[in-house]
Short mmCIF file of N, CA, C and O in Angstrom, two decimals:
data_model
loop_
_atom_site.label_atom_id
_atom_site.label_comp_id
_atom_site.label_asym_id
_atom_site.label_seq_id
_atom_site.Cartn_x
_atom_site.Cartn_y
_atom_site.Cartn_z
N GLY A 1 -34.56 16.83 -46.82
CA GLY A 1 -33.45 16.91 -46.20
C GLY A 1 -32.34 15.77 -46.79
O GLY A 1 -32.99 15.28 -47.81
N CYS A 2 -31.02 15.77 -46.32
CA CYS A 2 -30.12 14.83 -46.88
C CYS A 2 -29.92 13.53 -45.95
O CYS A 2 -29.06 12.93 -46.35
N ALA A 3 -30.58 13.55 -44.90
CA ALA A 3 -30.40 12.54 -44.13
C ALA A 3 -30.82 11.09 -44.76
O ALA A 3 -31.67 10.89 -45.67
N GLY A 4 -29.97 10.31 -44.44
CA GLY A 4 -30.05 8.57 -45.41
C GLY A 4 -29.70 8.66 -46.52
O GLY A 4 -29.95 7.49 -47.13
N LEU A 5 -29.06 9.63 -47.33
CA LEU A 5 -28.41 9.43 -48.58
C LEU A 5 -27.33 8.45 -48.49
O LEU A 5 -26.47 8.67 -47.61
N ARG A 6 -27.00 7.76 -49.42
CA ARG A 6 -25.81 6.87 -49.96
C ARG A 6 -24.51 7.69 -50.09
O ARG A 6 -24.83 8.65 -50.85
N THR A 7 -23.42 7.11 -49.63
CA THR A 7 -22.18 7.70 -50.13
C THR A 7 -22.06 7.99 -51.77
O THR A 7 -22.50 7.19 -52.53
N GLY A 8 -21.52 9.25 -51.78
CA GLY A 8 -21.53 9.85 -53.35
C GLY A 8 -22.99 10.13 -54.17
O GLY A 8 -22.75 10.76 -54.96
N ARG A 9 -23.94 10.16 -53.33
CA ARG A 9 -25.22 10.87 -53.72
C ARG A 9 -25.12 12.42 -53.61
O ARG A 9 -24.78 12.71 -52.32
N PRO A 10 -25.68 12.95 -54.34
CA PRO A 10 -25.61 14.66 -54.31
C PRO A 10 -26.90 14.72 -53.10
O PRO A 10 -27.71 14.14 -53.35
N CYS A 11 -26.45 15.98 -52.58
CA CYS A 11 -27.87 16.53 -51.65
C CYS A 11 -28.13 17.73 -52.48
O CYS A 11 -27.65 18.66 -52.80
N PRO A 12 -29.49 17.50 -52.57
CA PRO A 12 -30.28 18.81 -53.25
C PRO A 12 -30.13 19.95 -52.35
O PRO A 12 -30.45 19.87 -51.06
N VAL A 13 -29.82 21.38 -52.94
CA VAL A 13 -29.92 22.55 -52.09
C VAL A 13 -30.81 23.40 -52.95
O VAL A 13 -30.78 23.39 -54.21
N THR A 14 -31.88 24.16 -52.47
CA THR A 14 -32.52 24.89 -53.03
C THR A 14 -31.84 26.55 -52.88
O THR A 14 -31.73 26.83 -51.67
N CYS A 15 -31.79 27.19 -54.09
CA CYS A 15 -31.20 28.70 -53.79
C CYS A 15 -32.35 29.32 -54.33
O CYS A 15 -33.30 29.02 -54.88
N ASP A 16 -32.22 30.60 -53.63
CA ASP A 16 -33.25 31.54 -54.16
C ASP A 16 -33.20 32.12 -55.72
O ASP A 16 -32.41 31.64 -56.23
N ASP A 17 -34.44 32.47 -56.03
CA ASP A 17 -34.62 32.76 -57.58
C ASP A 17 -33.26 33.94 -58.00
O ASP A 17 -32.92 34.92 -57.23
N GLY A 18 -32.73 33.37 -59.26
CA GLY A 18 -31.54 34.29 -59.60
C GLY A 18 -30.34 33.54 -59.11
O GLY A 18 -29.17 34.05 -59.53
N TYR A 19 -30.37 32.68 -58.35
CA TYR A 19 -29.13 32.23 -57.86
C TYR A 19 -29.23 30.52 -58.10
O TYR A 19 -30.05 30.04 -58.25
N GLN A 20 -27.62 30.04 -58.26
CA GLN A 20 -27.73 28.67 -58.56
C GLN A 20 -26.61 28.15 -57.56
O GLN A 20 -25.70 28.52 -57.18
N GLU A 21 -26.86 26.87 -57.50
CA GLU A 21 -26.02 25.97 -56.47
C GLU A 21 -24.58 25.92 -57.17
O GLU A 21 -24.65 25.37 -58.28
N SER A 22 -23.45 25.89 -56.35
CA SER A 22 -22.32 25.62 -57.13
C SER A 22 -21.16 25.31 -56.04
O SER A 22 -20.70 26.11 -55.23
N PRO A 23 -20.59 24.33 -56.12
CA PRO A 23 -20.76 22.78 -56.62
C PRO A 23 -21.90 22.11 -55.75
O PRO A 23 -22.08 22.74 -54.63
N PRO A 24 -22.18 21.11 -56.17
CA PRO A 24 -23.34 20.34 -55.23
C PRO A 24 -22.52 19.38 -54.05
O PRO A 24 -21.36 19.22 -54.14
N TRP A 25 -23.01 19.53 -52.93
CA TRP A 25 -22.72 18.79 -51.99
C TRP A 25 -22.84 17.19 -52.20
O TRP A 25 -23.73 16.67 -52.82
N ARG A 26 -21.80 16.37 -51.68
CA ARG A 26 -21.97 14.76 -51.72
C ARG A 26 -21.53 14.27 -50.38
O ARG A 26 -20.74 14.85 -49.76
N CYS A 27 -22.10 13.13 -50.06
CA CYS A 27 -22.15 12.45 -49.05
C CYS A 27 -20.82 11.46 -49.25
O CYS A 27 -21.03 10.55 -50.01
N LEU A 28 -19.54 11.71 -48.50
CA LEU A 28 -18.45 10.57 -48.87
C LEU A 28 -17.92 10.13 -47.60
O LEU A 28 -17.41 11.05 -46.72
N GLY A 29 -18.15 9.05 -47.28
CA GLY A 29 -17.63 8.49 -46.13
C GLY A 29 -18.28 8.91 -44.68
O GLY A 29 -17.51 9.01 -43.88
N GLY A 30 -19.59 9.36 -44.72
CA GLY A 30 -19.97 9.89 -43.60
C GLY A 30 -19.94 11.34 -43.42
O GLY A 30 -20.42 11.77 -42.55
N THR A 31 -19.25 11.99 -44.67
CA THR A 31 -19.09 13.37 -44.43
C THR A 31 -19.62 14.22 -45.57
O THR A 31 -19.39 13.76 -46.41
N TRP A 32 -20.16 15.25 -45.20
CA TRP A 32 -20.76 15.82 -46.41
C TRP A 32 -19.59 17.02 -46.72
O TRP A 32 -18.96 17.61 -46.32
N VAL A 33 -19.32 16.73 -48.33
CA VAL A 33 -18.13 17.75 -49.01
C VAL A 33 -18.73 18.42 -50.09
O VAL A 33 -19.86 18.06 -50.90
N MET A 34 -18.15 19.41 -50.59
CA MET A 34 -18.39 20.21 -51.71
C MET A 34 -17.26 19.83 -52.60
O MET A 34 -16.15 20.54 -52.25
N GLY A 35 -17.45 19.30 -53.84
CA GLY A 35 -16.33 19.09 -54.60
C GLY A 35 -15.42 18.08 -53.74
O GLY A 35 -15.74 17.21 -53.11
N ASN A 36 -14.09 18.82 -53.80
CA ASN A 36 -12.99 18.11 -52.85
C ASN A 36 -12.93 18.77 -51.60
O ASN A 36 -12.06 18.24 -50.90
N LEU A 37 -13.81 19.60 -51.20
CA LEU A 37 -13.59 20.58 -50.07
C LEU A 37 -14.56 20.38 -49.05
O LEU A 37 -15.81 19.64 -49.10
N THR A 38 -14.51 20.46 -47.71
CA THR A 38 -15.36 20.17 -46.79
C THR A 38 -15.99 21.50 -46.32
O THR A 38 -16.21 21.65 -45.05
N GLU A 39 -16.17 22.51 -47.25
CA GLU A 39 -16.62 23.76 -46.98
C GLU A 39 -18.22 23.65 -47.30
O GLU A 39 -18.65 22.70 -48.04
N GLY A 40 -18.82 24.56 -46.62
CA GLY A 40 -20.33 24.86 -47.25
C GLY A 40 -20.50 25.20 -48.65
O GLY A 40 -19.87 25.52 -49.38
N VAL A 41 -21.92 24.42 -49.15
CA VAL A 41 -22.30 24.87 -50.35
C VAL A 41 -22.61 26.47 -50.35
O VAL A 41 -22.78 27.03 -49.78
N GLU A 42 -22.61 26.91 -51.71
CA GLU A 42 -22.65 28.27 -51.94
C GLU A 42 -24.01 28.39 -52.94
O GLU A 42 -23.90 27.73 -53.98
N CYS A 43 -24.81 29.56 -52.94
CA CYS A 43 -25.66 29.92 -53.81
C CYS A 43 -25.16 30.85 -54.65
O CYS A 43 -25.10 32.13 -53.84
N GLN A 44 -24.55 30.83 -55.64
CA GLN A 44 -23.80 31.98 -56.40
C GLN A 44 -25.07 32.62 -57.40
O GLN A 44 -25.84 32.05 -57.76
N PRO A 45 -24.73 34.08 -57.96
CA PRO A 45 -25.53 34.54 -58.74
C PRO A 45 -25.57 33.87 -60.15
O PRO A 45 -24.74 33.52 -60.50
N ARG A 46 -26.84 33.64 -60.81
CA ARG A 46 -26.90 33.07 -61.91
C ARG A 46 -26.44 34.21 -63.07
O ARG A 46 -26.83 35.17 -63.03
N GLY A 47 -25.66 33.46 -63.86
CA GLY A 47 -25.35 34.33 -65.15
C GLY A 47 -26.45 34.32 -66.12
O GLY A 47 -27.41 33.75 -66.01
N CYS A 48 -25.99 34.84 -67.45
CA CYS A 48 -26.90 35.02 -68.39
C CYS A 48 -26.21 34.44 -69.74
O CYS A 48 -25.29 34.48 -69.77
N THR A 49 -27.27 33.60 -70.40
CA THR A 49 -26.73 33.16 -71.69
C THR A 49 -27.39 33.85 -72.69
O THR A 49 -27.73 35.19 -72.51
N ARG A 50 -27.45 33.40 -74.06
CA ARG A 50 -27.55 34.40 -75.16
C ARG A 50 -28.71 35.19 -74.86
O ARG A 50 -29.93 34.77 -74.38
N MET A 51 -28.76 36.62 -75.38
CA MET A 51 -29.91 37.41 -75.06
C MET A 51 -31.07 37.04 -76.00
O MET A 51 -30.77 36.86 -77.17
N PRO A 52 -32.22 37.31 -75.79
CA PRO A 52 -33.49 37.04 -76.38
C PRO A 52 -33.28 37.85 -77.83
O PRO A 52 -32.94 38.99 -77.52
N VAL A 53 -33.89 37.33 -78.84
CA VAL A 53 -33.84 38.09 -80.28
C VAL A 53 -34.92 39.38 -79.81
O VAL A 53 -35.84 39.11 -79.34
N GLN A 54 -34.61 40.52 -80.10
CA GLN A 54 -35.33 41.86 -79.94
C GLN A 54 -35.62 42.46 -81.38
O GLN A 54 -34.51 42.50 -82.04
N LEU A 55 -36.69 42.79 -81.92
CA LEU A 55 -36.93 43.40 -83.15
C LEU A 55 -36.04 44.66 -82.96
O LEU A 55 -35.99 45.48 -82.30
N GLY A 56 -35.23 44.76 -84.38
CA GLY A 56 -34.32 45.83 -84.64
C GLY A 56 -33.06 45.85 -83.97
O GLY A 56 -32.23 46.86 -83.76
N MET A 57 -32.92 45.02 -83.23
CA MET A 57 -31.75 45.09 -82.08
C MET A 57 -30.49 44.11 -82.44
O MET A 57 -30.96 42.80 -82.84
N ASP A 58 -29.38 44.32 -82.52
CA ASP A 58 -28.24 43.51 -82.83
C ASP A 58 -27.62 43.09 -81.53
O ASP A 58 -26.96 43.99 -80.87
N SER A 59 -28.07 42.02 -80.84
CA SER A 59 -27.23 41.87 -79.47
C SER A 59 -26.19 40.66 -79.73
O SER A 59 -25.55 39.98 -78.84
N SER A 60 -25.47 40.40 -80.90
CA SER A 60 -24.67 39.55 -81.07
C SER A 60 -23.38 39.80 -80.22
O SER A 60 -22.49 38.83 -80.04
N MET A 61 -22.87 40.97 -79.72
CA MET A 61 -21.71 41.26 -78.79
C MET A 61 -22.19 40.67 -77.50
O MET A 61 -21.34 40.62 -76.61
N CYS A 62 -23.36 40.28 -77.11
CA CYS A 62 -23.94 39.78 -75.71
C CYS A 62 -23.81 38.24 -75.94
O CYS A 62 -25.25 37.99 -76.21
N GLY A 63 -22.81 37.83 -75.58
CA GLY A 63 -23.00 35.96 -75.40
C GLY A 63 -23.07 35.78 -74.03
O GLY A 63 -24.29 36.42 -73.20
N VAL A 64 -22.43 34.77 -73.26
CA VAL A 64 -22.63 34.34 -72.14
C VAL A 64 -21.91 35.35 -70.97
O VAL A 64 -20.92 35.74 -71.08
N LEU A 65 -22.72 36.04 -70.03
CA LEU A 65 -22.22 36.89 -69.14
C LEU A 65 -22.44 36.31 -67.79
O LEU A 65 -23.67 35.80 -67.26
N ALA A 66 -21.72 36.84 -66.87
CA ALA A 66 -21.73 36.56 -65.33
C ALA A 66 -22.59 37.75 -64.88
O ALA A 66 -22.67 38.74 -65.45
N SER A 67 -23.53 37.30 -63.79
CA SER A 67 -24.26 38.26 -63.31
C SER A 67 -23.37 39.64 -62.95
O SER A 67 -22.43 39.55 -62.38
N GLY A 68 -23.75 40.60 -63.32
CA GLY A 68 -23.22 42.06 -63.00
C GLY A 68 -22.46 42.45 -64.20
O GLY A 68 -22.11 43.50 -64.39
N GLU A 69 -22.25 41.68 -65.22
CA GLU A 69 -21.52 42.34 -66.53
C GLU A 69 -22.54 42.60 -67.36
O GLU A 69 -23.61 42.52 -67.38
N THR A 70 -21.71 43.44 -68.33
CA THR A 70 -22.56 44.62 -69.21
C THR A 70 -22.08 44.46 -70.51
O THR A 70 -20.81 44.05 -70.74
N CYS A 71 -22.90 44.53 -71.44
CA CYS A 71 -22.47 44.51 -72.90
C CYS A 71 -23.06 45.43 -73.74
O CYS A 71 -23.98 45.93 -73.48
N GLU A 72 -22.65 45.74 -74.88
CA GLU A 72 -23.21 46.96 -75.38
C GLU A 72 -24.11 46.26 -76.88
O GLU A 72 -23.77 45.11 -77.34
N VAL A 73 -25.37 46.90 -77.10
CA VAL A 73 -26.26 46.49 -78.31
C VAL A 73 -26.14 47.48 -79.34
O VAL A 73 -25.97 48.56 -78.90
N GLU A 74 -26.46 47.30 -80.59
CA GLU A 74 -26.84 48.20 -81.46
C GLU A 74 -28.12 47.96 -82.19
O GLU A 74 -28.68 47.04 -82.26
N CYS A 75 -28.52 48.94 -82.91
CA CYS A 75 -29.57 49.26 -83.59
C CYS A 75 -29.42 48.61 -85.19
O CYS A 75 -27.92 48.94 -85.54
N LEU A 76 -30.25 47.96 -85.62
CA LEU A 76 -30.13 47.31 -87.05
C LEU A 76 -30.32 48.33 -87.95
O LEU A 76 -31.28 49.66 -87.39
N PRO A 77 -29.84 48.56 -89.17
CA PRO A 77 -30.26 49.59 -90.15
C PRO A 77 -31.74 49.64 -90.18
O PRO A 77 -32.72 48.71 -90.10
N GLY A 78 -32.30 50.96 -90.25
CA GLY A 78 -33.95 51.38 -90.03
C GLY A 78 -34.19 51.47 -88.81
O GLY A 78 -35.64 51.95 -88.69
N TYR A 79 -33.60 51.02 -87.81
CA TYR A 79 -33.98 51.38 -86.40
C TYR A 79 -33.26 52.23 -85.48
O TYR A 79 -32.08 52.30 -85.86
N GLN A 80 -33.87 52.81 -84.37
CA GLN A 80 -33.17 54.13 -83.88
C GLN A 80 -33.27 53.52 -82.47
O GLN A 80 -34.44 53.25 -81.79
N HIS A 81 -32.30 53.78 -81.59
CA HIS A 81 -32.04 53.76 -80.12
C HIS A 81 -33.00 54.63 -79.59
O HIS A 81 -32.80 55.99 -79.69
N ILE A 82 -33.60 54.41 -78.53
CA ILE A 82 -34.75 55.42 -77.57
C ILE A 82 -33.99 55.16 -76.13
O ILE A 82 -33.89 53.99 -75.62
N GLY A 83 -33.82 56.13 -75.45
CA GLY A 83 -33.00 56.03 -74.10
C GLY A 83 -31.57 56.54 -74.18
O GLY A 83 -31.09 56.85 -75.02
N ASN A 84 -31.23 56.37 -72.88
CA ASN A 84 -29.86 57.01 -72.58
C ASN A 84 -28.60 56.01 -72.60
O ASN A 84 -27.53 56.24 -72.79
N SER A 85 -29.12 54.44 -72.79
CA SER A 85 -28.08 53.64 -72.94
C SER A 85 -28.03 52.68 -73.66
O SER A 85 -29.31 52.34 -74.12
N GLN A 86 -27.01 52.11 -74.49
CA GLN A 86 -27.12 51.17 -75.47
C GLN A 86 -26.57 50.08 -74.90
O GLN A 86 -26.11 49.15 -75.59
N SER A 87 -26.30 49.72 -73.55
CA SER A 87 -25.67 48.52 -72.65
C SER A 87 -26.99 47.78 -71.97
O SER A 87 -28.12 48.36 -71.63
N VAL A 88 -26.86 46.46 -72.09
CA VAL A 88 -27.59 45.77 -71.09
C VAL A 88 -26.46 44.90 -70.09
O VAL A 88 -25.59 44.89 -70.31
N THR A 89 -27.21 44.62 -69.00
CA THR A 89 -26.71 44.14 -67.83
C THR A 89 -27.38 42.76 -67.30
O THR A 89 -28.43 42.89 -67.45
N CYS A 90 -26.48 41.99 -67.34
CA CYS A 90 -26.80 40.75 -66.63
C CYS A 90 -27.10 40.76 -65.07
O CYS A 90 -26.17 41.17 -64.51
N GLU A 91 -28.54 40.80 -64.50
CA GLU A 91 -28.84 40.78 -63.37
C GLU A 91 -29.52 39.28 -62.80
O GLU A 91 -30.74 39.26 -63.22
N LEU A 92 -28.82 38.56 -62.11
CA LEU A 92 -29.45 37.33 -61.38
C LEU A 92 -29.98 36.45 -62.45
O LEU A 92 -31.23 36.00 -62.39
N GLY A 93 -29.29 36.17 -63.78
CA GLY A 93 -29.77 35.29 -64.69
C GLY A 93 -30.99 35.84 -65.76
O GLY A 93 -31.35 35.34 -66.73
N ARG A 94 -31.02 37.32 -65.69
CA ARG A 94 -31.96 37.99 -66.80
C ARG A 94 -31.07 39.40 -67.00
O ARG A 94 -30.40 40.12 -66.52
N PHE A 95 -31.37 39.60 -68.42
CA PHE A 95 -30.90 40.80 -68.96
C PHE A 95 -31.65 41.87 -68.52
O PHE A 95 -32.92 42.00 -68.67
N ALA A 96 -31.23 42.84 -68.16
CA ALA A 96 -31.62 44.33 -67.94
C ALA A 96 -31.17 45.36 -68.79
O ALA A 96 -30.01 45.64 -68.99
N ILE A 97 -32.04 46.06 -69.52
CA ILE A 97 -31.83 46.93 -70.60
C ILE A 97 -32.02 48.41 -69.70
O ILE A 97 -32.56 48.71 -69.09
#
């Protein structure tokens, strides 16, 4: 718990898998605050960073994505796309093809 923490110290919050705390709670003058607000902490969907390298796939168009965002991938010369979609979606911190 957060009881007994000194002023200015962050209070750890555990979010479910695929979510991240944003922003952290802090104790200021005996009151728990989130950033400069006195609202509750939120667990927000985790975004995706650079897509892992896949053999034969050019994923250079897929940079940092927010959860729910989609990007297009292409096959490198000599490789052929299999399936219905050439897009990947960021789902709670993981890329889904």
